[in-house]
PDB file of C-alpha atoms in Angstrom:
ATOM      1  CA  UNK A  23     130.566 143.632  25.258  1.00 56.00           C
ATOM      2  CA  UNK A  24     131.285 140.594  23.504  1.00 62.00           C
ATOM      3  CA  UNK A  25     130.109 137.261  25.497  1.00 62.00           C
ATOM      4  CA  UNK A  26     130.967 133.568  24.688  1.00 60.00           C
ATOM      5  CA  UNK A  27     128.239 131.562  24.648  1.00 63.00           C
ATOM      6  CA  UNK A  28     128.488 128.314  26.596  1.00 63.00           C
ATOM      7  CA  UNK A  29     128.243 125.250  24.901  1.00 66.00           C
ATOM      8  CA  UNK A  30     127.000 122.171  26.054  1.00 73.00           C
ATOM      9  CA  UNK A  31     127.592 118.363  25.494  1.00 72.00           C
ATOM     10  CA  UNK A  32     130.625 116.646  24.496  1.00 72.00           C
ATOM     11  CA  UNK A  33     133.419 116.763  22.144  1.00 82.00           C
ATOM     12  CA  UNK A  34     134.472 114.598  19.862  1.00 81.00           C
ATOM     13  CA  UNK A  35     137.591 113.160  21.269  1.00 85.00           C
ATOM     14  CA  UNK A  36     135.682 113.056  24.702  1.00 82.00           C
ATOM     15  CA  UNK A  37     133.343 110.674  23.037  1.00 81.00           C
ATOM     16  CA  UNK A  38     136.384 108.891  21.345  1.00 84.00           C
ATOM     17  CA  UNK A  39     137.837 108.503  24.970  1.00 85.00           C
ATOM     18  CA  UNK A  40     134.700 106.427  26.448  1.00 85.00           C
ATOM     19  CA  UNK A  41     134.238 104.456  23.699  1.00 87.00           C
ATOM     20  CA  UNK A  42     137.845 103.366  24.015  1.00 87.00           C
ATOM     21  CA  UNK A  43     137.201 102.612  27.498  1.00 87.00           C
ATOM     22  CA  UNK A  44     134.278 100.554  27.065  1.00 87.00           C
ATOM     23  CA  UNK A  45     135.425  98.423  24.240  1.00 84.00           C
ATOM     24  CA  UNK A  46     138.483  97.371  26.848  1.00 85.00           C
ATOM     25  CA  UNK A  47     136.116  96.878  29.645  1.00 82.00           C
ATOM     26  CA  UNK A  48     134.198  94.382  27.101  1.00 78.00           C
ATOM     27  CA  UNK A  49     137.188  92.857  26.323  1.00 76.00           C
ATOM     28  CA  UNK A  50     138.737  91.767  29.156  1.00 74.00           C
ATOM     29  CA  UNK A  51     135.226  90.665  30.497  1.00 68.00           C
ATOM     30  CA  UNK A  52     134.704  88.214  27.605  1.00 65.00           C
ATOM     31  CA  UNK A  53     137.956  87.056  27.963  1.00 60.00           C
ATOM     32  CA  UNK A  54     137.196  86.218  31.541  1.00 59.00           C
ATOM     33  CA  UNK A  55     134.098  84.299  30.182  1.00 57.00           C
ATOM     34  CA  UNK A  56     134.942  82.105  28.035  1.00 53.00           C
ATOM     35  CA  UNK A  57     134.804  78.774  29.438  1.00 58.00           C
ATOM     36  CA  UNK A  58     138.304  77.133  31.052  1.00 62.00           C
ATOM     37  CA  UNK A  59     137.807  73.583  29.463  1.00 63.00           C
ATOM     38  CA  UNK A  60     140.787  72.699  32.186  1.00 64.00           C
ATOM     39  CA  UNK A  61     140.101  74.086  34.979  1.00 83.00           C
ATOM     40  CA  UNK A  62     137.472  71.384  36.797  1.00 87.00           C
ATOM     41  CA  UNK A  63     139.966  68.532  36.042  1.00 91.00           C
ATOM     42  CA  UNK A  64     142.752  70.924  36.831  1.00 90.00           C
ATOM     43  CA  UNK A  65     140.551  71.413  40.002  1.00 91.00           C
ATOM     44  CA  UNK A  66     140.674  67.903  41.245  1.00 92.00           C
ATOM     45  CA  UNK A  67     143.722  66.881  40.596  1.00 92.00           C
ATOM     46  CA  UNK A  68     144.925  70.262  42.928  1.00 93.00           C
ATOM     47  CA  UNK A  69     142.456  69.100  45.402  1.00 93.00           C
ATOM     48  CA  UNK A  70     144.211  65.320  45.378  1.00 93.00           C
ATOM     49  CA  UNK A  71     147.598  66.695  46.269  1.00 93.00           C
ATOM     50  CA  UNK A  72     146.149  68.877  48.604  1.00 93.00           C
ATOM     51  CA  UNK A  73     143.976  66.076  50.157  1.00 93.00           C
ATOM     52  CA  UNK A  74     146.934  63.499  50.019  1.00 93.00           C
ATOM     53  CA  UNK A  75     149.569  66.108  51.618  1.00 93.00           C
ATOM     54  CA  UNK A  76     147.042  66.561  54.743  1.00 93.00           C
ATOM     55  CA  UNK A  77     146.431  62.728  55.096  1.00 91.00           C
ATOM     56  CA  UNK A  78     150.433  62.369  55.008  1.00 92.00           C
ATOM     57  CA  UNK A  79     150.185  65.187  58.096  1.00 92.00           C
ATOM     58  CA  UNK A  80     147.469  63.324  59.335  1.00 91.00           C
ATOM     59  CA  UNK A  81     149.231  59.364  59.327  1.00 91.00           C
ATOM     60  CA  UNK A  82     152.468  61.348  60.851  1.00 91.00           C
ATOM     61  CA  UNK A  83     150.693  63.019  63.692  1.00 92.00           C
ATOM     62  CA  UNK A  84     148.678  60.191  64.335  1.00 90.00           C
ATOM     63  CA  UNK A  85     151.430  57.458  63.631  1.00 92.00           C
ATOM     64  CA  UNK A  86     148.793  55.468  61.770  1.00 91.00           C
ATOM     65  CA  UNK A  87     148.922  53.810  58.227  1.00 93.00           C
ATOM     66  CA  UNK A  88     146.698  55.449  55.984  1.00 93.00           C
ATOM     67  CA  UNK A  89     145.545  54.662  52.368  1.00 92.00           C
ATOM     68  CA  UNK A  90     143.771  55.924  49.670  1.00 92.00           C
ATOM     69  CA  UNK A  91     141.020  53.462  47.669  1.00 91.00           C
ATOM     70  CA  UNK A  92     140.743  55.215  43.944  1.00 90.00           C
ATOM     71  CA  UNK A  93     138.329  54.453  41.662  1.00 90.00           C
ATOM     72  CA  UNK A  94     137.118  55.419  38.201  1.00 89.00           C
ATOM     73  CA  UNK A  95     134.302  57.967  39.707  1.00 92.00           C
ATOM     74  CA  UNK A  96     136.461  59.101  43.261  1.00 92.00           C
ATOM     75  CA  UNK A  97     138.568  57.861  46.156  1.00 92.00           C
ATOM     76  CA  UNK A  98     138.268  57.261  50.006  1.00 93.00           C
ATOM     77  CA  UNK A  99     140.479  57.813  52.575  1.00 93.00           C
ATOM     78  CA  UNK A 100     141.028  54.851  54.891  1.00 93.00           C
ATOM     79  CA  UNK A 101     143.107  54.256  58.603  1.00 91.00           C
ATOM     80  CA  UNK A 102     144.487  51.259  59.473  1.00 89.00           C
ATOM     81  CA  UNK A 103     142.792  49.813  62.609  1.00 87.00           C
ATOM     82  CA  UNK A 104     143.922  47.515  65.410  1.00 87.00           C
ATOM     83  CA  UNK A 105     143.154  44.519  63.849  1.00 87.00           C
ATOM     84  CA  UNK A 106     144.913  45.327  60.860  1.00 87.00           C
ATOM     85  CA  UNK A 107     141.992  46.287  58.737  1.00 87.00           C
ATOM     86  CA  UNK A 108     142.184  49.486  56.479  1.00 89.00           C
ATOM     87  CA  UNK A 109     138.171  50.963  57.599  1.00 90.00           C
ATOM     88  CA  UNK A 110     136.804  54.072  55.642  1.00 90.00           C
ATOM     89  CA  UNK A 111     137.463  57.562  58.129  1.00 88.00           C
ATOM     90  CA  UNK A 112     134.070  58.474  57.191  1.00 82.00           C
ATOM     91  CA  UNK A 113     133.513  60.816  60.762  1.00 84.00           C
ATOM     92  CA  UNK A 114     136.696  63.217  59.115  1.00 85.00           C
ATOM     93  CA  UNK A 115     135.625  65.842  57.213  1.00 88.00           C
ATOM     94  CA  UNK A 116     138.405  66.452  55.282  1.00 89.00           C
ATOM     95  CA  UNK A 117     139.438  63.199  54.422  1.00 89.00           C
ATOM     96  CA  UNK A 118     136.207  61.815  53.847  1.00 91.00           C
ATOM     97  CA  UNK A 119     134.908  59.993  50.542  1.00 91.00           C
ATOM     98  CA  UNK A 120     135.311  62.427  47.567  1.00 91.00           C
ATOM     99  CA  UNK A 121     133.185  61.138  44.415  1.00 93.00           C
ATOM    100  CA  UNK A 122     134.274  63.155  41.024  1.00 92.00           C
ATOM    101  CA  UNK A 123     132.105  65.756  39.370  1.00 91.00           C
ATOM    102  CA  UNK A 124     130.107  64.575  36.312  1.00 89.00           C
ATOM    103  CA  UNK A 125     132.417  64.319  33.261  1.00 90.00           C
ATOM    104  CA  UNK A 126     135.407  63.511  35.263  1.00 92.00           C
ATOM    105  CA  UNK A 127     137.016  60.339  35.631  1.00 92.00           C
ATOM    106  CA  UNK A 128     140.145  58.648  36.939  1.00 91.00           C
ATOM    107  CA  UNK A 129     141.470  56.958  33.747  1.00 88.00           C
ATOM    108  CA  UNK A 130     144.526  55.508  34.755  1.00 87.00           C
ATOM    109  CA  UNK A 131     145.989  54.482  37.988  1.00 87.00           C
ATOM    110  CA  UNK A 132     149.387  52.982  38.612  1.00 85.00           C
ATOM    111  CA  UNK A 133     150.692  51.989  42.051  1.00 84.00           C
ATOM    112  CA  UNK A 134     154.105  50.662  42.902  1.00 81.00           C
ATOM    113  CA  UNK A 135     153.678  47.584  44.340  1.00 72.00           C
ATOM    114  CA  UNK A 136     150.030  46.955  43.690  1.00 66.00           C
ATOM    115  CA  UNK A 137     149.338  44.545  40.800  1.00 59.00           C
ATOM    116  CA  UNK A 138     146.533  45.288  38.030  1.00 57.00           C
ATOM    117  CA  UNK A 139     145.233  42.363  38.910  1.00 50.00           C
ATOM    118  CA  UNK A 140     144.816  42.746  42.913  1.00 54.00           C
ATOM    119  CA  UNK A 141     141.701  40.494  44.158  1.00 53.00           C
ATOM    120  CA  UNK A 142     140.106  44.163  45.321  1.00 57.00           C
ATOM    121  CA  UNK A 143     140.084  45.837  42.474  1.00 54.00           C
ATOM    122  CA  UNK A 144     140.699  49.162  44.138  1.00 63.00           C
ATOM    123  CA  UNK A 145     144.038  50.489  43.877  1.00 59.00           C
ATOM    124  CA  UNK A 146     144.957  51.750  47.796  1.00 82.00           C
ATOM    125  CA  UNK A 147     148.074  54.350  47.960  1.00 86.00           C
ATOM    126  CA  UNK A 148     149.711  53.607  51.137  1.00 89.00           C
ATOM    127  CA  UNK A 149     150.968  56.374  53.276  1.00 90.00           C
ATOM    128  CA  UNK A 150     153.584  55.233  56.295  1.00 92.00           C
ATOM    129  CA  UNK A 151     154.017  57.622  59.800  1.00 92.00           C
ATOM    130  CA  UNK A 152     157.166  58.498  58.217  1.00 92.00           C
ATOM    131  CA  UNK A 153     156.006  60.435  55.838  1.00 89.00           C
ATOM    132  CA  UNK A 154     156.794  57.951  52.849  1.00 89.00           C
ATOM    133  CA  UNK A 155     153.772  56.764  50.568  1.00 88.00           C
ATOM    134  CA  UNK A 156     153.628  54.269  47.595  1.00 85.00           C
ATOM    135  CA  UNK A 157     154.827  55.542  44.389  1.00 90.00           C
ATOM    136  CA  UNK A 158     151.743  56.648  42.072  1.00 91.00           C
ATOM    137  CA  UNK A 159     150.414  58.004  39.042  1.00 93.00           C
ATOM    138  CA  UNK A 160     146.726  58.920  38.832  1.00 93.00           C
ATOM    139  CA  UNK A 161     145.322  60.235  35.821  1.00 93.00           C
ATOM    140  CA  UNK A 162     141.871  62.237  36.066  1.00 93.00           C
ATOM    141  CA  UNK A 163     140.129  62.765  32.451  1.00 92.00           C
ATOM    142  CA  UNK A 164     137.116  64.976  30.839  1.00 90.00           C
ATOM    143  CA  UNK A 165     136.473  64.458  27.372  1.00 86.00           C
ATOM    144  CA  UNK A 166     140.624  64.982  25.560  1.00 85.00           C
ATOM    145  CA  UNK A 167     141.714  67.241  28.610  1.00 88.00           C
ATOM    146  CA  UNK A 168     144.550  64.934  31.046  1.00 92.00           C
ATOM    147  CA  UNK A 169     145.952  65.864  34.531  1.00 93.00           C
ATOM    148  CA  UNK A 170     148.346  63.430  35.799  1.00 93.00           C
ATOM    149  CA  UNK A 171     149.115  63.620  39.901  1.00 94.00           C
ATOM    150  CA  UNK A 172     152.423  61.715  40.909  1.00 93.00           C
ATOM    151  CA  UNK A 173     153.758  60.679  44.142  1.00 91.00           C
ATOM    152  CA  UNK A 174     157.184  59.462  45.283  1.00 90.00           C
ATOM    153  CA  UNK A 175     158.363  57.046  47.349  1.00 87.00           C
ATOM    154  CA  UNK A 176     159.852  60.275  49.431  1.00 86.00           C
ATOM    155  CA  UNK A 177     156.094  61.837  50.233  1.00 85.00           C
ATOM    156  CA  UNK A 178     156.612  64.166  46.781  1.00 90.00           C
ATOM    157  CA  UNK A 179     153.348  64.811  45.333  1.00 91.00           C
ATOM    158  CA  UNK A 180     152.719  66.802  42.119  1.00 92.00           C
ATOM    159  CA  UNK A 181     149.652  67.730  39.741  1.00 91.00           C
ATOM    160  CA  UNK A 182     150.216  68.659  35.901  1.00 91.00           C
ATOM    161  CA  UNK A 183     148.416  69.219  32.750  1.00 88.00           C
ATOM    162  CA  UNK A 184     149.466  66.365  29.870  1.00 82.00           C
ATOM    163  CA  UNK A 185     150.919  67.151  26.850  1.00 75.00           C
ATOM    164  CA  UNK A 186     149.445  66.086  23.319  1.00 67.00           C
ATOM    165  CA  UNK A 187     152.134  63.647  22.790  1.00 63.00           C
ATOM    166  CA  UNK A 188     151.550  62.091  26.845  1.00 64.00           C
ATOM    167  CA  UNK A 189     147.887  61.377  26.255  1.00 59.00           C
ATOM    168  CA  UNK A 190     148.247  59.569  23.143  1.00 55.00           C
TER     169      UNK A 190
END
């Protein structure tokens, strides 16, 4: 009687298959880890709207006058008290003092109402009980990459990337 002999290891196209496999595993990991040059000042601007939707939340539940103090290297969140003095709401944890990461700044701040020439220096956003807050435009900056956060007189608040021709 005739009998096959058994072979062992692989074929060729088996070998073909998982190297195919590995070189797309490779691939989408290096693509995943390459370095997002936007993503920390993407980051904080997000975390701005975020933090400025909860203090509107916060001035409506409350029915207290907030603002926000922005500077070049962070803001602070501040409550107006009884004798009509904004103080810093340093005992909240959430809307507590936020300096920027290294690299980022706040380039550019415009506030509707608030003159560049204010005796404090320190921009303040103003958001009412009713929900409304002082128009805005803050600009956060690393190296050429721009995020602009907006605000409307209606409580709208909105983070997005600038375009070439915006940042010149």
């Amino acid at each position: 009687m005739y009998r096959a002999r058994s072979q062992r290891g692989f074929t060729l196209i088996e070998v073909a298959v998982v190297m195919l496999v590995i070189v797309i595993v490779l691939g989408i990991v290096s693509v995943n880890l390459e370095p997002d040059r936007e993503s920390p000042v993407r980051d904080e601007a997000r975390r701005l709207v975020l933090l400025l939707q909860t203090a509107q939340q916060e001035s409506i539940l409350q029915g207290k006058i907030l603002a926000v103090a922005i500077e070049r290297e962070g803001y602070s969140f501040l409550m107006l008290d009884d004798d009509r003095e904004f103080k810093p709401m340093d005992g909240d944890e959430v809307l507590r003092a936020r300096p920027l990461p290294s690299g980022i700044v706040i380039s550019r701040v415009d506030v509707e109402g608030v003159p560049e020439d204010d005796e404090t220096k320190t921009p303040r956003l103003i958001l009412l009980p009713t929900g409304e807050l002082s128009p805005f435009t803050v600009i956060f900056s690393q190296g050429d990459v721009r995020w602009r956060v907006e605000g409307t007189l209606t409580g709208e608040i909105t983070a997005q990337t600038m375009t070439p021709a915006e940042k010149a």
